[in-house]
Short mmCIF file of C-alpha atoms in Angstrom, two decimals:
data_model
loop_
_atom_site.label_atom_id
_atom_site.label_comp_id
_atom_site.label_asym_id
_atom_site.label_seq_id
_atom_site.Cartn_x
_atom_site.Cartn_y
_atom_site.Cartn_z
CA MET A 25 17.27 -14.26 -40.51
CA LEU A 26 13.99 -14.77 -39.86
CA SER A 27 13.46 -17.98 -41.42
CA ARG A 28 15.79 -19.37 -39.50
CA VAL A 29 14.69 -17.85 -36.15
CA ALA A 30 11.14 -18.25 -36.51
CA PRO A 31 11.66 -22.15 -35.81
CA ILE A 32 12.93 -21.17 -32.51
CA MET A 33 10.54 -19.48 -31.91
CA ARG A 34 8.19 -21.76 -32.38
CA LYS A 35 9.67 -24.52 -30.09
CA GLU A 36 10.01 -21.78 -27.55
CA PHE A 37 6.29 -21.66 -27.87
CA ILE A 38 4.99 -25.26 -27.39
CA HIS A 39 7.61 -25.66 -24.74
CA ILE A 40 5.84 -22.72 -22.81
CA PHE A 41 2.37 -23.69 -23.45
CA ARG A 42 3.43 -26.98 -23.78
CA ASP A 43 3.89 -27.25 -19.48
CA PRO A 44 2.10 -26.08 -16.91
CA ARG A 45 4.21 -25.38 -14.49
CA THR A 46 5.12 -23.09 -16.48
CA LEU A 47 2.46 -21.25 -17.16
CA ALA A 48 2.33 -20.57 -13.66
CA VAL A 49 4.87 -19.29 -13.38
CA MET A 50 4.14 -16.74 -16.17
CA PHE A 51 0.63 -16.03 -15.23
CA VAL A 52 0.18 -16.76 -11.69
CA ALA A 53 2.88 -15.79 -9.77
CA PRO A 54 3.50 -12.26 -11.05
CA LEU A 55 -0.76 -11.87 -9.60
CA MET A 56 0.46 -13.29 -5.87
CA GLN A 57 3.75 -10.70 -6.13
CA LEU A 58 1.67 -8.00 -6.52
CA ILE A 59 -0.36 -8.43 -4.13
CA LEU A 60 1.22 -9.36 -1.48
CA LEU A 61 3.75 -6.11 -2.18
CA GLY A 62 1.02 -4.15 -3.42
CA TYR A 63 -0.04 -4.53 0.68
CA ALA A 64 3.47 -5.03 2.32
CA THR A 65 4.56 -1.20 1.45
CA ALA A 66 1.54 -0.74 1.59
CA THR A 67 1.57 3.44 4.62
CA ASP A 68 -2.04 3.82 4.79
CA VAL A 69 -3.02 4.19 8.25
CA ARG A 70 -7.09 2.72 8.11
CA ASP A 71 -9.21 1.54 11.01
CA VAL A 72 -6.08 1.07 13.43
CA PRO A 73 -7.81 -0.96 16.83
CA LEU A 74 -8.75 1.30 19.85
CA ALA A 75 -8.53 0.93 22.99
CA VAL A 76 -10.18 3.53 25.04
CA TYR A 77 -10.19 4.09 28.62
CA ASP A 78 -12.72 6.69 29.30
CA GLN A 79 -12.53 7.64 32.86
CA ASP A 80 -14.32 12.14 32.91
CA ARG A 81 -16.91 10.28 30.64
CA SER A 82 -18.49 13.50 30.05
CA ARG A 83 -19.92 15.22 26.47
CA GLU A 84 -15.90 16.27 25.81
CA SER A 85 -14.67 13.14 26.44
CA ARG A 86 -17.33 11.42 23.59
CA GLU A 87 -16.44 14.00 21.39
CA LEU A 88 -13.64 13.51 20.83
CA VAL A 89 -13.14 9.70 20.76
CA ASP A 90 -16.00 10.12 17.95
CA ALA A 91 -13.34 12.39 16.01
CA PHE A 92 -11.07 9.74 16.66
CA VAL A 93 -13.47 7.03 14.83
CA GLN A 94 -14.84 9.80 11.76
CA SER A 95 -11.26 10.38 10.86
CA GLY A 96 -11.15 7.21 9.47
CA GLN A 97 -7.82 6.38 10.78
CA PHE A 98 -9.32 4.45 13.62
CA ALA A 99 -11.92 2.33 14.82
CA VAL A 100 -12.55 1.34 18.62
CA ALA A 101 -11.67 -2.14 19.68
CA ARG A 102 -12.69 -1.96 22.96
CA TYR A 103 -13.50 0.15 26.16
CA VAL A 104 -11.45 -0.24 28.89
CA GLY A 105 -12.51 0.33 32.53
CA SER A 106 -8.60 1.07 33.58
CA GLU A 107 -4.59 1.02 32.32
CA GLN A 108 -3.82 -2.40 32.64
CA GLU A 109 -6.51 -4.38 30.53
CA LEU A 110 -5.62 -1.57 27.83
CA ALA A 111 -1.95 -2.62 28.41
CA ALA A 112 -3.40 -6.16 28.06
CA LEU A 113 -5.50 -5.94 24.74
CA ILE A 114 -1.97 -3.69 23.01
CA ASP A 115 -0.51 -6.72 24.03
CA GLY A 116 -2.21 -9.30 22.68
CA GLY A 117 -2.50 -7.76 19.83
CA GLU A 118 -6.15 -6.87 19.96
CA ALA A 119 -5.90 -3.13 20.07
CA ARG A 120 -2.98 -1.12 18.42
CA ALA A 121 -3.01 2.16 20.04
CA GLY A 122 -4.90 3.07 23.51
CA LEU A 123 -6.75 6.57 24.41
CA VAL A 124 -6.35 7.63 27.95
CA ILE A 125 -8.81 10.57 29.29
CA PRO A 126 -8.32 11.98 32.48
CA PRO A 127 -11.27 12.57 35.25
CA THR A 128 -10.20 16.21 34.63
CA TYR A 129 -10.41 16.65 30.43
CA ALA A 130 -13.66 18.46 30.50
CA ALA A 131 -13.04 20.11 32.97
CA ASP A 132 -9.65 21.34 32.79
CA LEU A 133 -10.55 22.21 28.75
CA LEU A 134 -13.98 24.03 29.92
CA GLY A 135 -11.33 25.88 32.00
CA GLY A 136 -8.98 27.04 29.36
CA ARG A 137 -6.31 25.59 31.61
CA GLY A 138 -5.60 22.56 28.24
CA ALA A 139 -5.81 18.88 29.00
CA ALA A 140 -3.66 16.84 28.50
CA VAL A 141 -4.97 13.03 27.37
CA ALA A 142 -2.93 9.89 27.01
CA PHE A 143 -2.48 8.42 23.62
CA VAL A 144 -0.18 5.31 23.81
CA LEU A 145 0.30 3.09 20.81
CA ASP A 146 2.62 0.35 19.67
CA GLY A 147 5.38 1.20 17.85
CA SER A 148 5.83 -2.11 16.15
CA ASP A 149 5.42 -0.86 12.42
CA PRO A 150 6.98 2.16 13.17
CA SER A 151 6.23 3.49 9.57
CA VAL A 152 2.04 2.77 10.84
CA ALA A 153 3.14 4.18 14.04
CA SER A 154 4.12 7.58 13.01
CA SER A 155 1.30 8.48 10.88
CA ALA A 156 -0.94 7.45 13.40
CA LEU A 157 0.77 9.50 16.02
CA SER A 158 0.56 12.42 13.78
CA SER A 159 -3.52 12.05 13.07
CA ALA A 160 -3.89 11.47 17.27
CA GLY A 161 -2.63 15.44 18.07
CA LEU A 162 -4.19 17.12 15.20
CA ILE A 163 -7.08 15.28 16.12
CA GLY A 164 -6.83 15.49 19.45
CA GLN A 165 -5.88 19.88 18.27
CA SER A 166 -9.13 20.16 16.39
CA VAL A 167 -11.36 18.83 19.01
CA ALA A 168 -9.70 20.62 22.20
CA THR A 169 -10.37 23.61 20.05
CA ASP A 170 -13.56 23.60 19.15
CA VAL A 171 -14.33 23.00 21.96
CA GLN A 172 -12.54 25.61 23.93
CA LEU A 173 -14.36 28.39 21.47
CA ARG A 174 -17.58 27.34 22.50
CA ALA A 175 -17.16 27.40 25.51
CA LEU A 176 -15.87 31.31 24.99
CA GLU A 177 -19.37 31.23 22.60
CA ARG A 178 -21.55 30.01 25.90
CA ARG A 179 -19.69 33.29 28.19
CA GLY A 180 -20.01 35.68 24.98
CA GLN A 181 -16.16 36.30 24.76
CA THR A 182 -16.04 35.28 21.58
CA ALA A 183 -16.24 38.88 20.20
CA GLY A 184 -12.15 40.32 20.68
CA ILE A 185 -10.64 37.07 19.49
CA ALA A 186 -9.59 36.90 16.39
CA ALA A 187 -11.11 33.88 14.03
CA PRO A 188 -8.24 30.79 13.14
CA LEU A 189 -6.10 30.29 9.96
CA GLU A 190 -7.75 28.29 7.68
CA VAL A 191 -5.54 27.13 5.05
CA ARG A 192 -7.64 25.14 2.83
CA THR A 193 -5.57 22.02 1.11
CA ARG A 194 -6.28 20.47 -2.33
CA VAL A 195 -4.01 16.89 -3.43
CA TRP A 196 -3.30 16.86 -7.12
CA TYR A 197 -2.63 13.47 -8.55
CA ASN A 198 -3.71 11.70 -5.67
CA PRO A 199 -6.55 13.18 -4.08
CA ASP A 200 -6.92 10.20 -1.33
CA MET A 201 -3.03 10.27 -0.98
CA ALA A 202 -3.11 6.75 -1.38
CA SER A 203 0.52 4.62 -1.54
CA ALA A 204 -0.53 2.57 -3.67
CA VAL A 205 -0.32 4.74 -6.23
CA PHE A 206 2.80 5.93 -5.27
CA MET A 207 4.16 2.19 -4.84
CA ILE A 208 2.63 -0.62 -7.39
CA PRO A 209 4.13 1.61 -10.38
CA GLY A 210 6.57 0.56 -8.74
CA LEU A 211 5.89 -2.56 -8.12
CA ILE A 212 5.16 -2.92 -11.49
CA GLY A 213 8.16 -2.57 -12.67
CA LEU A 214 9.79 -4.89 -9.89
CA VAL A 215 7.43 -7.57 -10.89
CA LEU A 216 8.67 -6.95 -15.22
CA GLN A 217 11.92 -7.68 -14.36
CA LEU A 218 12.07 -10.60 -11.84
CA GLN A 219 9.64 -12.59 -13.95
CA ALA A 220 11.43 -11.33 -17.37
CA THR A 221 15.44 -13.16 -15.73
CA LEU A 222 13.57 -15.77 -14.32
CA LEU A 223 11.68 -16.99 -17.90
CA THR A 224 15.01 -16.42 -19.76
CA ALA A 225 17.05 -17.83 -17.59
CA SER A 226 14.95 -21.41 -16.83
CA ALA A 227 14.95 -21.39 -20.63
CA ILE A 228 18.46 -22.23 -20.97
CA VAL A 229 18.47 -24.02 -17.65
CA ARG A 230 15.34 -25.97 -19.98
CA GLU A 231 17.66 -27.20 -22.40
CA ARG A 232 20.67 -28.12 -20.21
CA GLU A 233 18.06 -30.16 -18.17
CA ARG A 234 17.25 -32.31 -21.20
CA GLY A 235 20.50 -32.16 -23.55
CA THR A 236 19.66 -30.02 -25.82
CA ILE A 237 21.85 -27.34 -25.45
CA GLU A 238 24.63 -28.98 -27.37
CA GLN A 239 21.98 -29.36 -31.00
CA LEU A 240 21.25 -25.80 -30.41
CA ILE A 241 25.21 -24.98 -30.90
CA VAL A 242 25.44 -26.79 -33.98
CA THR A 243 21.83 -26.11 -35.79
CA PRO A 244 23.56 -23.82 -38.74
CA ILE A 245 22.50 -20.44 -37.39
CA ARG A 246 24.38 -17.23 -35.40
CA PRO A 247 24.34 -17.08 -31.65
CA PHE A 248 23.60 -13.63 -31.88
CA GLU A 249 20.03 -15.39 -34.00
CA LEU A 250 19.42 -18.14 -31.01
CA ILE A 251 19.14 -15.47 -28.19
CA LEU A 252 16.73 -13.55 -30.28
CA GLY A 253 14.77 -16.61 -30.84
CA LYS A 254 15.79 -17.89 -27.63
CA ILE A 255 14.88 -13.74 -26.04
CA LEU A 256 12.04 -12.51 -28.33
CA PRO A 257 8.81 -15.80 -27.30
CA TYR A 258 9.14 -15.02 -23.97
CA ALA A 259 9.29 -11.02 -23.92
CA LEU A 260 5.93 -11.00 -25.50
CA VAL A 261 4.47 -13.21 -22.84
CA ALA A 262 6.42 -10.99 -20.88
CA LEU A 263 4.78 -7.59 -22.44
CA LEU A 264 0.79 -10.13 -21.31
CA ILE A 265 1.73 -10.38 -18.16
CA MET A 266 2.51 -6.64 -18.09
CA VAL A 267 -1.04 -6.42 -19.01
CA GLU A 268 -1.82 -8.40 -16.65
CA VAL A 269 -0.66 -6.74 -13.60
CA LEU A 270 -2.26 -3.51 -15.13
CA LEU A 271 -5.17 -4.67 -14.71
CA LEU A 272 -4.77 -6.55 -11.17
CA GLY A 273 -3.16 -2.18 -10.20
CA THR A 274 -6.48 -1.30 -11.63
CA LEU A 275 -9.66 -3.42 -10.60
CA TRP A 276 -8.03 -4.79 -7.53
CA PHE A 277 -5.82 -1.06 -6.09
CA GLY A 278 -8.05 1.36 -7.63
CA VAL A 279 -4.79 2.35 -9.11
CA PRO A 280 -5.61 4.99 -12.22
CA ILE A 281 -4.31 4.47 -15.57
CA ARG A 282 -3.79 8.07 -17.94
CA GLY A 283 -2.38 8.53 -21.37
CA SER A 284 -1.74 6.24 -23.78
CA VAL A 285 -1.76 2.35 -22.19
CA ALA A 286 0.00 1.58 -25.75
CA LEU A 287 2.93 4.00 -25.65
CA LEU A 288 3.12 2.12 -21.49
CA LEU A 289 3.99 -1.56 -24.22
CA ALA A 290 5.87 0.06 -25.58
CA ILE A 291 8.28 1.67 -23.20
CA SER A 292 7.77 -1.65 -21.80
CA CYS A 293 9.13 -3.44 -24.48
CA LEU A 294 12.97 -1.71 -23.81
CA PHE A 295 12.78 -2.02 -20.54
CA LEU A 296 12.20 -5.92 -21.84
#
């Protein structure tokens, strides 16, 4: 059987490496697909442009803005002088969120009355908006607690106050909780599936376009051997694509590979 399948495989390899367009589809398209899909499906909130309208201009209000920046999830795009200017920045896309600090912010916090700030958010991307909204609430609560505790300490009123509960968390397997670690392996499987389907289908279409499909049908080999000879070259190429996208996922997106690469490639053969 091998003596009959090998010439068909050799013919397919010649067609593959002779056509520059086929090579581009095989080895360039998967990289572009993984990069585009990797960024399109990312849900990490990093450096969201933030417009700040600080009416209080106190040390406490500056601490609040600094806490937003130091979280790594927000970056101050501009300080504005009115709510209309803030709204214009969000409408124009220069900012994705806005923070409005009222003039009584510090006085209310230090007086133990609690303070309210306005956080305006562009909700056109719901996943990013949800994460940013949750982060803003946690940041504001943490800063307010710190300011009020310091105010009580200055008054000597902290003796009867119980220390707040501190939850010390540890995240396993994905310490930075980066969405790429979760999404990229699935996208690699999707890219492989797309490429395997596209390449095997194009092999049959190419034979029909060139008028050689009839010659293959009448050759003295069994249909199973014909199909095997057509598919095996593309399965081997798909393994090369697998290695290519794995390297891209590791080097570009920082997705770590833990375990046996040989076992991963063997399972990929079953998948293909």
